[in-house]
Amino acid sequence: MEYISTRNKTIPISSSEAIIQGISKDGGLFVPINIPKIENIGALKEADYKELAFIIMSKFFTDFELSILKNCINNAYDNKFSEKEIVPLLKVGDVFFLELFHGPTLAFKDMALSILPHLLKEAININKIDREVVILTATSGDTGKAALEGFANVGGIKIIVFFPEDGVSKIQKKQMLTQEGSNTFVVGIDGNFDDAQNGVKGIFNDQNFVRFLDKNKYILSSANSINIGRLIPQIVYYFYGYLTLLREGKIEDNEKINIVVPTGNFGNILAAYYAKEMGLPINKLICASNENNVLTDFIKTGIYDKRRELILTSSPSMDILISSNLERLLFHISGGDSIFVKNKMDELVKDGYYKIDKSNLKDFYGSYSTEEGISSSINKVFAENNYIMDPHTAVAYNVYEKYKEETCDNTKTIIVSTASPFKFGTKVASSIGIDIKNKDEFNIIEALATKTDIEIPKAISNLKDKEVIHNNKCNKEDMKGLIEKFLEVGDIDD
Ligand SMILES: *Cc1c(COP(=O)(O)O)cnc(C)c1O
């Protein structure tokens, strides 16, 4: 399997090279040259998570020796996950929740970031790279912690995380600022997630800076969902969720299901699209947004328009106006037309919007939830089913309700549950009537645990007494300077 840039399909590279580079030099994202099919999917229903991961990833990461790939998978999906199924599927009312948050940092980002460091290490070996790898990451809260956790103390790799100082939850912030590991660096920037993401992308595309780092024996890579090494592992749980339904007799073989995904950077839902293209019987891909509803408008009209203010919501990991992975979707739905993609991406930079023919988006349904909708959904599902959702998952649930009302479609449906409710205690607790006035975050979480009768996850209770290790802040213009400082490489302008 070879990989090409969405903006130039003439230079194919291997999967290990694509993982190391993270993003293409032309600004495009790497995509597989074709999306492989899986035949006779129902026959896989007895496979456990690791076995399934191996079957799927071996179709994409073809320049990894099979035994090496197997090791990567075994090292990733082990007892770091608190549930033996890795991703449990729960029936709640008339829907199924696929819980993707039982990894070490309690958000779905662990699904890919527990394996990416292993893949990257092997990719460095395969390509005999004699450079130290610097992972540059912009985070809306969850990627940062999951990446720090995955890469902490991995030899030959340093990781630098930029997060929006005022755009993450208190728990997310504390999780990052207390990260141990001498190779980890964490920086709060005075902007929003799009600023952080644009800053990081700009640094990747700054050829002078890249050459300067190269002279100093460093090579940049990315842990964001622009890295294909993150996208591919996320395909696995859609198959696993489907096959769990089949194994448990909840669906017939080949029966179609809907998938609802709370979406920010369009990474998680793009993995579901890949699963569909690989042959998984999916009816609708339901794209759920919060009040930053740029994707809702796009799916309804074909117009992607970022010219609006970013709103800080209670689902901060979706507070994004420039959904990077949409570029990959444009590539696939245009039949691999890299000139079309490049033109659209140039228009987005130049004019702030672009338009495509919306008939290409028929696989998708898009809608969004307001803050009020998030609260009422959390409250309703807790009252009716004694099930507690985090705000991101509540966005998905709220949008699913709208979908059902609009379409009367009663196809069986999986909602992906992307974070533990304890990561976003304030919003969740206040939604179910807990008085949060004059309580600090940990008091609120304790009250939430009492009311819901769920134990506080260790990764959060441990956090309370952890010491803050990182206290770097910077303006969004100064990201490069801070990287130079961390890497002790002097100043590029000297
Ligand atoms: C990152 C994240 C999302 C959004 O995922 P994308 O891949 O960016 O669409 C949703 N929920 C949670 C909890 C997240 O951390």
Coordinates of C-alpha atoms and ligand atoms in Angstrom, one line a residue:
M1 CA 0.0 0.0 0.0
E2 CA 1.4 3.4 -1.0
Y3 CA 0.4 6.8 0.3
I4 CA 0.1 10.1 -1.6
S5 CA -0.6 13.7 -0.7
T6 CA -4.1 15.0 -1.1
R7 CA -2.6 17.9 -3.0
N8 CA -0.1 16.0 -5.3
K9 CA -0.5 12.4 -6.2
T10 CA 2.7 12.0 -8.1
I11 CA 5.1 11.1 -5.3
P12 CA 3.9 7.9 -3.6
I13 CA 5.7 6.9 -0.3
S14 CA 5.4 4.0 2.1
S15 CA 3.2 3.9 5.2
S16 CA 6.2 4.2 7.5
E17 CA 7.4 7.3 5.7
A18 CA 4.0 8.8 5.8
I19 CA 3.8 8.2 9.6
I20 CA 7.2 9.9 10.1
Q21 CA 6.4 12.9 7.9
G22 CA 3.0 13.4 9.4
I23 CA 2.0 16.0 6.9
S24 CA 3.2 16.3 3.3
K25 CA 5.6 19.1 2.3
D26 CA 3.0 20.6 -0.1
G27 CA 0.6 21.1 2.9
G28 CA -1.6 18.1 1.9
L29 CA -2.4 15.1 4.0
F30 CA -1.3 11.6 3.2
V31 CA -4.0 9.2 2.0
P32 CA -3.7 5.5 1.0
I33 CA -3.7 5.2 -2.8
N34 CA -6.8 3.1 -2.5
I35 CA -9.0 2.0 0.3
P36 CA -8.7 -1.8 0.7
K37 CA -11.9 -4.0 1.0
I38 CA -12.6 -6.6 3.6
E39 CA -14.7 -9.6 2.3
N40 CA -17.0 -11.6 4.4
I41 CA -16.9 -9.4 7.4
G42 CA -19.4 -11.4 9.5
A43 CA -16.8 -14.3 9.6
L44 CA -14.7 -12.1 11.9
K45 CA -17.2 -11.8 14.6
E46 CA -15.3 -14.0 17.1
A47 CA -12.0 -12.0 16.7
D48 CA -11.0 -10.0 19.8
Y49 CA -9.9 -6.4 19.5
K50 CA -6.2 -7.1 18.9
E51 CA -6.9 -9.8 16.3
L52 CA -9.2 -7.4 14.4
A53 CA -6.7 -4.6 14.7
F54 CA -4.1 -6.8 13.1
I55 CA -6.4 -7.8 10.2
I56 CA -7.3 -4.2 9.5
M57 CA -3.9 -2.5 10.1
S58 CA -2.0 -5.1 8.1
K59 CA -3.9 -4.0 5.0
F60 CA -2.6 -0.4 5.4
F61 CA 0.8 -0.7 7.1
T62 CA 2.2 -3.0 4.5
D63 CA 5.9 -2.1 4.9
F64 CA 5.9 -3.2 8.6
E65 CA 6.9 -6.9 9.1
L66 CA 3.8 -8.7 10.3
S67 CA 5.5 -9.8 13.6
I68 CA 6.5 -6.2 14.3
L69 CA 3.0 -4.9 13.6
K70 CA 1.6 -7.6 15.9
N71 CA 4.0 -6.4 18.7
C72 CA 2.9 -2.8 18.2
I73 CA -0.8 -3.9 18.6
N74 CA 0.0 -6.1 21.7
N75 CA 1.9 -3.3 23.4
A76 CA -0.9 -0.8 22.7
Y77 CA -4.1 -2.6 23.6
D78 CA -3.1 -4.1 26.9
N79 CA -4.1 -3.5 30.5
K80 CA -3.7 0.3 30.0
F81 CA -7.3 -0.1 29.1
S82 CA -9.6 -0.8 32.0
E83 CA -12.1 -3.0 30.1
K84 CA -11.1 -6.3 28.6
E85 CA -13.1 -5.7 25.4
I86 CA -11.1 -2.5 25.1
V87 CA -14.3 -0.8 23.7
P88 CA -17.5 -2.0 25.4
L89 CA -20.8 -1.6 23.6
L90 CA -23.8 -0.8 25.8
K91 CA -27.4 -0.7 24.9
V92 CA -29.1 2.4 26.4
G93 CA -32.7 3.0 25.4
D94 CA -33.0 2.3 21.7
V95 CA -29.3 3.1 20.9
F96 CA -25.9 1.5 21.4
F97 CA -23.0 3.4 22.9
L98 CA -19.6 2.3 21.9
E99 CA -17.4 3.5 24.8
L100 CA -14.0 4.6 23.5
F101 CA -12.8 6.2 26.7
H102 CA -11.4 3.4 28.8
G103 CA -7.8 4.1 28.0
P104 CA -5.2 5.8 30.2
T105 CA -6.4 9.4 29.6
L106 CA -10.1 8.7 29.5
A107 CA -10.8 10.0 25.9
F108 CA -11.1 8.3 22.6
K109 CA -7.7 9.7 21.5
D110 CA -6.1 6.9 23.5
M111 CA -7.4 4.4 20.8
A112 CA -4.9 5.7 18.3
L113 CA -2.3 7.4 20.5
S114 CA -1.6 4.2 22.5
I115 CA -0.3 2.6 19.3
L116 CA 1.2 5.6 17.3
P117 CA 4.4 5.8 19.4
H118 CA 5.1 2.1 18.7
L119 CA 4.4 2.6 15.0
L120 CA 6.6 5.6 14.9
K121 CA 9.5 3.9 16.6
E122 CA 9.4 1.0 14.2
A123 CA 9.0 3.5 11.2
I124 CA 12.2 5.2 12.3
N125 CA 14.0 1.8 12.3
I126 CA 12.5 0.8 9.0
N127 CA 13.8 4.0 7.4
K128 CA 17.1 4.0 9.3
I129 CA 16.5 7.6 10.4
D130 CA 19.5 9.0 12.4
R131 CA 17.6 12.0 13.7
E132 CA 15.8 12.6 16.9
V133 CA 12.0 12.9 16.2
V134 CA 10.2 15.9 17.6
I135 CA 6.4 15.4 17.8
L136 CA 4.6 18.8 17.4
T137 CA 1.0 18.7 18.5
A138 CA -1.8 21.1 18.7
T139 CA -4.5 20.0 21.0
S140 CA -8.1 21.0 21.8
G141 CA -7.6 19.1 25.1
D142 CA -7.6 15.4 24.7
T143 CA -5.0 14.7 22.0
G144 CA -2.4 16.5 24.1
K145 CA -2.7 14.4 27.1
A146 CA -3.1 11.1 25.2
A147 CA 0.0 11.9 23.1
L148 CA 2.0 12.9 26.1
E149 CA 1.1 9.7 27.9
G150 CA 1.9 7.6 24.8
F151 CA 5.3 9.3 24.0
A152 CA 6.6 10.0 27.6
N153 CA 10.0 8.5 28.0
V154 CA 10.1 6.9 24.6
G155 CA 13.7 7.0 23.5
G156 CA 14.7 9.0 20.4
I157 CA 11.5 11.1 20.6
K158 CA 10.6 14.5 22.1
I159 CA 7.1 15.7 22.3
I160 CA 5.9 19.3 22.4
V161 CA 2.2 20.1 23.0
F162 CA 0.5 23.4 22.4
F163 CA -3.0 23.9 23.9
P164 CA -5.3 27.0 23.9
E165 CA -4.8 28.4 27.4
D166 CA -8.5 29.2 27.9
G167 CA -10.0 26.6 25.6
V168 CA -9.7 23.3 27.6
S169 CA -11.5 21.9 30.6
K170 CA -9.8 22.2 34.1
I171 CA -9.2 18.5 34.2
Q172 CA -7.7 18.4 30.7
K173 CA -5.4 21.2 31.7
K174 CA -4.3 19.6 34.9
Q175 CA -3.8 16.3 33.1
M176 CA -1.3 18.0 30.7
L177 CA 0.5 20.3 33.1
T178 CA 1.3 17.4 35.5
Q179 CA 2.8 15.2 32.8
E180 CA 6.0 13.5 33.8
G181 CA 8.8 12.5 31.4
S182 CA 12.0 14.4 30.6
N183 CA 11.1 14.4 26.9
T184 CA 7.7 16.2 27.3
F185 CA 7.0 19.9 26.8
V186 CA 3.6 21.5 27.3
V187 CA 2.7 25.1 26.4
G188 CA -0.5 27.1 26.8
I189 CA -1.0 29.6 24.0
D190 CA -3.0 32.8 24.0
G191 CA -5.2 31.7 21.1
N192 CA -7.8 29.1 20.3
F193 CA -7.3 25.6 18.9
D194 CA -7.3 26.8 15.3
D195 CA -4.5 29.2 16.1
A196 CA -2.5 26.3 17.7
Q197 CA -3.3 24.0 14.7
N198 CA -2.4 26.7 12.1
G199 CA 0.8 27.5 14.0
V200 CA 1.9 23.9 14.0
K201 CA 1.0 23.4 10.3
G202 CA 2.9 26.6 9.5
I203 CA 6.0 25.3 11.3
F204 CA 5.8 22.0 9.3
N205 CA 5.6 24.0 6.1
D206 CA 8.4 26.4 7.0
Q207 CA 11.2 24.8 4.9
N208 CA 13.9 27.0 6.4
F209 CA 13.0 26.0 9.9
V210 CA 12.8 22.3 8.9
R211 CA 16.3 22.5 7.3
F212 CA 17.6 24.3 10.4
L213 CA 16.3 21.6 12.6
D214 CA 17.6 18.9 10.3
K215 CA 21.1 20.5 10.6
N216 CA 20.7 20.1 14.4
K217 CA 19.7 16.4 13.9
Y218 CA 16.0 16.8 14.5
I219 CA 13.1 15.8 12.3
L220 CA 9.5 16.9 12.9
S221 CA 6.5 14.6 13.1
S222 CA 2.9 15.0 14.2
A223 CA 0.6 13.2 16.6
N224 CA -2.5 15.1 15.4
S225 CA -5.2 13.3 13.3
I226 CA -3.4 14.7 10.2
N227 CA -1.0 11.7 10.8
I228 CA -2.2 8.7 8.9
G229 CA -0.8 6.6 11.8
R230 CA -3.7 7.9 13.9
L231 CA -6.5 7.6 11.4
I232 CA -6.0 3.9 10.5
P233 CA -6.1 2.5 14.1
Q234 CA -9.4 4.4 14.5
I235 CA -11.1 2.3 11.8
V236 CA -10.8 -0.8 14.0
Y237 CA -13.4 0.0 16.6
Y238 CA -16.1 0.6 14.0
F239 CA -15.6 -2.9 12.8
Y240 CA -15.4 -4.1 16.4
G241 CA -18.7 -2.4 17.4
Y242 CA -20.5 -3.8 14.3
L243 CA -19.2 -7.3 15.0
T244 CA -20.2 -7.0 18.7
L245 CA -23.8 -6.3 17.6
L246 CA -23.6 -9.3 15.3
R247 CA -22.0 -11.6 17.9
E248 CA -24.7 -10.7 20.4
G249 CA -27.5 -11.4 17.9
K250 CA -28.6 -7.7 17.8
I251 CA -28.3 -7.5 14.0
E252 CA -28.4 -9.9 11.1
D253 CA -25.2 -10.5 9.0
N254 CA -24.9 -7.6 6.5
E255 CA -27.6 -5.5 8.2
K256 CA -26.8 -1.8 7.8
I257 CA -26.4 0.4 10.9
N258 CA -26.0 4.1 11.5
I259 CA -23.0 5.6 13.2
V260 CA -23.1 8.9 15.1
V261 CA -19.8 10.7 15.7
P262 CA -19.3 13.9 17.7
T263 CA -16.9 15.7 15.4
G264 CA -14.3 18.4 15.5
N265 CA -11.3 17.8 13.3
F266 CA -13.3 15.3 11.2
G267 CA -10.8 12.6 12.2
N268 CA -13.0 10.1 14.0
I269 CA -15.9 10.3 11.5
L270 CA -13.4 10.0 8.6
A271 CA -12.3 6.7 10.1
A272 CA -15.9 5.6 10.0
Y273 CA -16.1 6.6 6.4
Y274 CA -13.0 4.5 5.7
A275 CA -14.7 1.6 7.5
K276 CA -17.8 2.0 5.2
E277 CA -15.6 2.2 2.1
M278 CA -13.9 -1.0 3.3
G279 CA -17.2 -2.7 3.2
L280 CA -18.7 -2.3 6.6
P281 CA -22.5 -2.1 6.2
I282 CA -23.1 1.5 7.3
N283 CA -26.3 3.4 6.3
K284 CA -25.7 7.0 7.4
L285 CA -22.7 8.6 8.9
I286 CA -24.2 11.2 11.3
C287 CA -21.8 14.1 11.9
A288 CA -22.6 15.8 15.2
S289 CA -21.3 19.3 15.9
N290 CA -21.5 21.7 18.8
E291 CA -22.3 25.4 18.3
N292 CA -19.2 25.6 16.1
N293 CA -21.5 24.1 13.4
V294 CA -19.4 24.7 10.3
L295 CA -19.6 21.1 9.3
T296 CA -23.4 21.0 9.7
D297 CA -23.7 23.9 7.2
F298 CA -21.2 22.1 4.9
I299 CA -23.2 18.8 4.8
K300 CA -26.5 20.6 4.3
T301 CA -25.3 23.1 1.6
G302 CA -21.9 22.0 0.3
I303 CA -20.5 25.3 1.4
Y304 CA -17.6 25.3 3.9
D305 CA -17.4 28.7 5.5
K306 CA -15.0 29.4 8.3
R307 CA -15.8 33.1 8.5
R308 CA -17.3 33.1 11.9
E309 CA -16.2 33.5 15.5
L310 CA -15.0 30.4 17.4
I311 CA -17.3 29.7 20.3
L312 CA -15.9 28.2 23.5
T313 CA -18.3 25.4 24.5
S314 CA -18.6 22.7 27.1
S315 CA -17.4 20.2 24.5
P316 CA -14.0 21.9 24.0
S317 CA -12.4 19.0 22.0
M318 CA -14.8 20.0 19.2
D319 CA -14.2 23.8 19.3
I320 CA -12.7 23.9 15.9
L321 CA -13.6 25.8 12.7
I322 CA -11.0 24.3 10.4
S323 CA -11.6 20.6 10.3
S324 CA -8.3 19.3 8.8
N325 CA -9.4 15.8 7.9
L326 CA -12.2 17.1 5.6
E327 CA -9.4 17.6 3.1
R328 CA -9.0 13.8 2.9
L329 CA -12.8 13.4 2.3
L330 CA -12.6 15.9 -0.5
F331 CA -9.9 13.8 -2.1
H332 CA -11.9 10.6 -1.9
I333 CA -15.2 12.0 -3.0
S334 CA -13.6 13.8 -6.0
G335 CA -12.2 10.4 -7.1
G336 CA -8.7 11.3 -6.1
D337 CA -8.5 14.7 -7.8
S338 CA -5.5 16.4 -6.1
I339 CA -5.8 19.6 -8.2
F340 CA -9.4 20.0 -7.1
V341 CA -8.4 19.5 -3.4
K342 CA -5.5 22.0 -3.7
N343 CA -7.8 24.6 -5.3
K344 CA -10.4 24.2 -2.5
M345 CA -7.8 24.5 0.2
D346 CA -6.3 27.6 -1.4
E347 CA -9.8 29.1 -1.6
L348 CA -10.3 28.4 2.1
V349 CA -7.1 30.3 3.0
K350 CA -7.7 33.2 0.5
D351 CA -11.5 33.7 0.7
G352 CA -12.4 31.9 4.0
Y353 CA -14.8 29.5 2.2
Y354 CA -15.3 27.1 -0.6
K355 CA -18.2 25.3 -2.2
I356 CA -18.6 21.8 -3.6
D357 CA -21.6 19.9 -5.0
K358 CA -23.5 18.7 -2.0
S359 CA -24.7 15.6 -3.8
N360 CA -21.3 14.2 -3.1
L361 CA -22.1 14.1 0.6
K362 CA -25.1 11.7 0.6
D363 CA -23.3 9.3 3.0
F364 CA -23.6 11.9 5.7
Y365 CA -26.2 13.7 7.8
G366 CA -25.1 16.7 9.7
S367 CA -26.6 18.7 12.6
Y368 CA -25.6 20.4 15.8
S369 CA -26.4 20.7 19.4
T370 CA -26.6 23.9 21.5
E371 CA -25.3 24.2 25.0
E372 CA -28.9 23.9 26.2
G373 CA -29.3 20.8 24.1
I374 CA -26.2 19.2 25.6
S375 CA -27.5 19.8 29.2
S376 CA -31.0 18.5 28.4
S377 CA -29.7 15.4 26.7
I378 CA -27.4 14.6 29.6
N379 CA -30.2 15.0 32.0
K380 CA -32.8 13.1 30.0
V381 CA -30.6 10.0 29.4
F382 CA -29.6 9.9 33.0
A383 CA -33.2 10.2 34.2
E384 CA -34.6 7.7 31.8
N385 CA -31.7 5.2 31.6
N386 CA -29.4 5.9 34.4
Y387 CA -26.6 6.4 31.9
I388 CA -24.3 9.3 32.2
M389 CA -22.8 11.0 29.0
D390 CA -19.9 13.4 28.8
P391 CA -20.8 16.7 26.8
H392 CA -19.2 15.5 23.6
T393 CA -21.2 12.3 23.6
A394 CA -24.3 14.3 24.5
V395 CA -23.8 16.4 21.4
A396 CA -23.9 13.1 19.4
Y397 CA -27.0 12.0 21.3
N398 CA -28.8 15.3 20.8
V399 CA -28.1 15.2 17.0
Y400 CA -29.2 11.6 16.8
E401 CA -32.6 12.6 18.3
K402 CA -32.9 15.4 15.6
Y403 CA -32.0 12.9 12.9
K404 CA -34.7 10.4 14.1
E405 CA -37.3 13.2 14.2
E406 CA -36.4 14.5 10.8
T407 CA -36.1 11.1 9.0
C408 CA -38.1 8.6 11.0
D409 CA -35.3 6.2 10.2
N410 CA -35.1 3.4 12.8
T411 CA -32.0 1.7 11.5
K412 CA -30.0 0.4 14.5
T413 CA -27.5 3.0 15.6
I414 CA -24.2 3.2 17.3
I415 CA -23.2 6.4 19.0
V416 CA -19.5 6.7 19.7
S417 CA -18.9 7.8 23.3
T418 CA -15.7 9.8 23.2
A419 CA -14.9 10.8 26.8
S420 CA -15.4 9.9 30.4
P421 CA -18.0 12.2 32.0
F422 CA -15.6 12.8 34.8
K423 CA -13.3 14.8 32.5
F424 CA -16.0 17.4 32.2
G425 CA -17.4 17.3 35.7
T426 CA -18.8 20.9 35.9
K427 CA -21.1 20.6 32.8
V428 CA -22.2 17.1 33.5
A429 CA -22.9 17.7 37.2
S430 CA -24.9 20.9 36.6
S431 CA -26.9 19.2 33.9
I432 CA -28.2 16.6 36.3
G433 CA -29.1 19.1 39.0
I434 CA -26.0 19.0 41.2
D435 CA -25.4 22.3 42.9
I436 CA -21.9 23.3 41.7
K437 CA -21.7 26.8 43.4
N438 CA -18.7 27.3 45.6
K439 CA -17.4 23.8 44.8
D440 CA -14.0 23.2 43.3
E441 CA -13.6 20.8 40.3
F442 CA -12.7 17.8 42.6
N443 CA -15.7 18.4 44.9
I444 CA -17.9 18.5 41.9
I445 CA -16.5 15.2 40.6
E446 CA -17.1 13.6 44.0
A447 CA -20.7 14.8 44.0
L448 CA -21.1 13.4 40.5
A449 CA -19.7 10.0 41.6
T450 CA -22.1 9.9 44.5
K451 CA -25.1 10.8 42.5
T452 CA -24.4 8.5 39.6
D453 CA -23.0 5.7 41.8
I454 CA -20.0 5.4 39.5
E455 CA -16.4 5.2 40.8
I456 CA -14.2 8.1 39.9
P457 CA -11.6 6.8 37.4
K458 CA -8.1 6.5 38.9
A459 CA -6.6 8.7 36.3
I460 CA -8.7 11.5 37.7
S461 CA -8.6 10.9 41.4
N462 CA -4.8 10.6 41.2
L463 CA -4.7 14.0 39.6
K464 CA -5.8 15.9 42.6
D465 CA -2.5 15.8 44.4
K466 CA -0.3 15.8 41.4
E467 CA 2.3 18.6 41.1
V468 CA 2.2 21.0 38.2
I469 CA 5.4 20.5 36.2
H470 CA 4.9 22.6 33.1
N471 CA 4.3 26.3 33.2
N472 CA 5.1 27.6 29.8
K473 CA 2.9 30.1 28.1
C474 CA 3.4 31.9 24.8
N475 CA 1.8 34.1 22.1
K476 CA 0.8 32.3 19.0
E477 CA 3.5 34.1 17.1
D478 CA 6.2 32.8 19.4
M479 CA 5.8 29.0 19.0
K480 CA 8.9 28.6 16.9
G481 CA 11.1 30.4 19.4
L482 CA 9.9 28.2 22.2
I483 CA 10.6 25.1 20.2
E484 CA 14.2 26.3 19.6
K485 CA 14.5 26.9 23.3
F486 CA 13.2 23.4 24.2
L487 CA 15.5 21.7 21.7
E488 CA 18.5 23.9 22.7
V489 CA 19.3 24.7 19.1
G490 CA 20.0 28.4 19.4
D491 CA 18.1 30.8 17.2
I492 CA 17.4 30.3 13.5
D493 CA 18.1 34.0 12.8
D494 CA 21.5 34.0 14.5
Ligands
LIG1 C1 -11.1 14.9 19.8 C2 -12.4 14.7 20.4 C3 -13.6 14.7 19.6 C4 -13.5 15.1 18.1 O1 -12.9 14.1 17.3 P1 -12.3 14.5 15.9 O2 -11.5 13.4 15.4 O3 -11.5 15.8 16.1 O4 -13.5 14.8 15.1 C5 -14.8 14.4 20.2 N1 -14.9 14.1 21.5 C6 -13.8 14.1 22.3 C7 -13.9 13.7 23.7 C8 -12.5 14.3 21.7 O5 -11.4 14.3 22.5

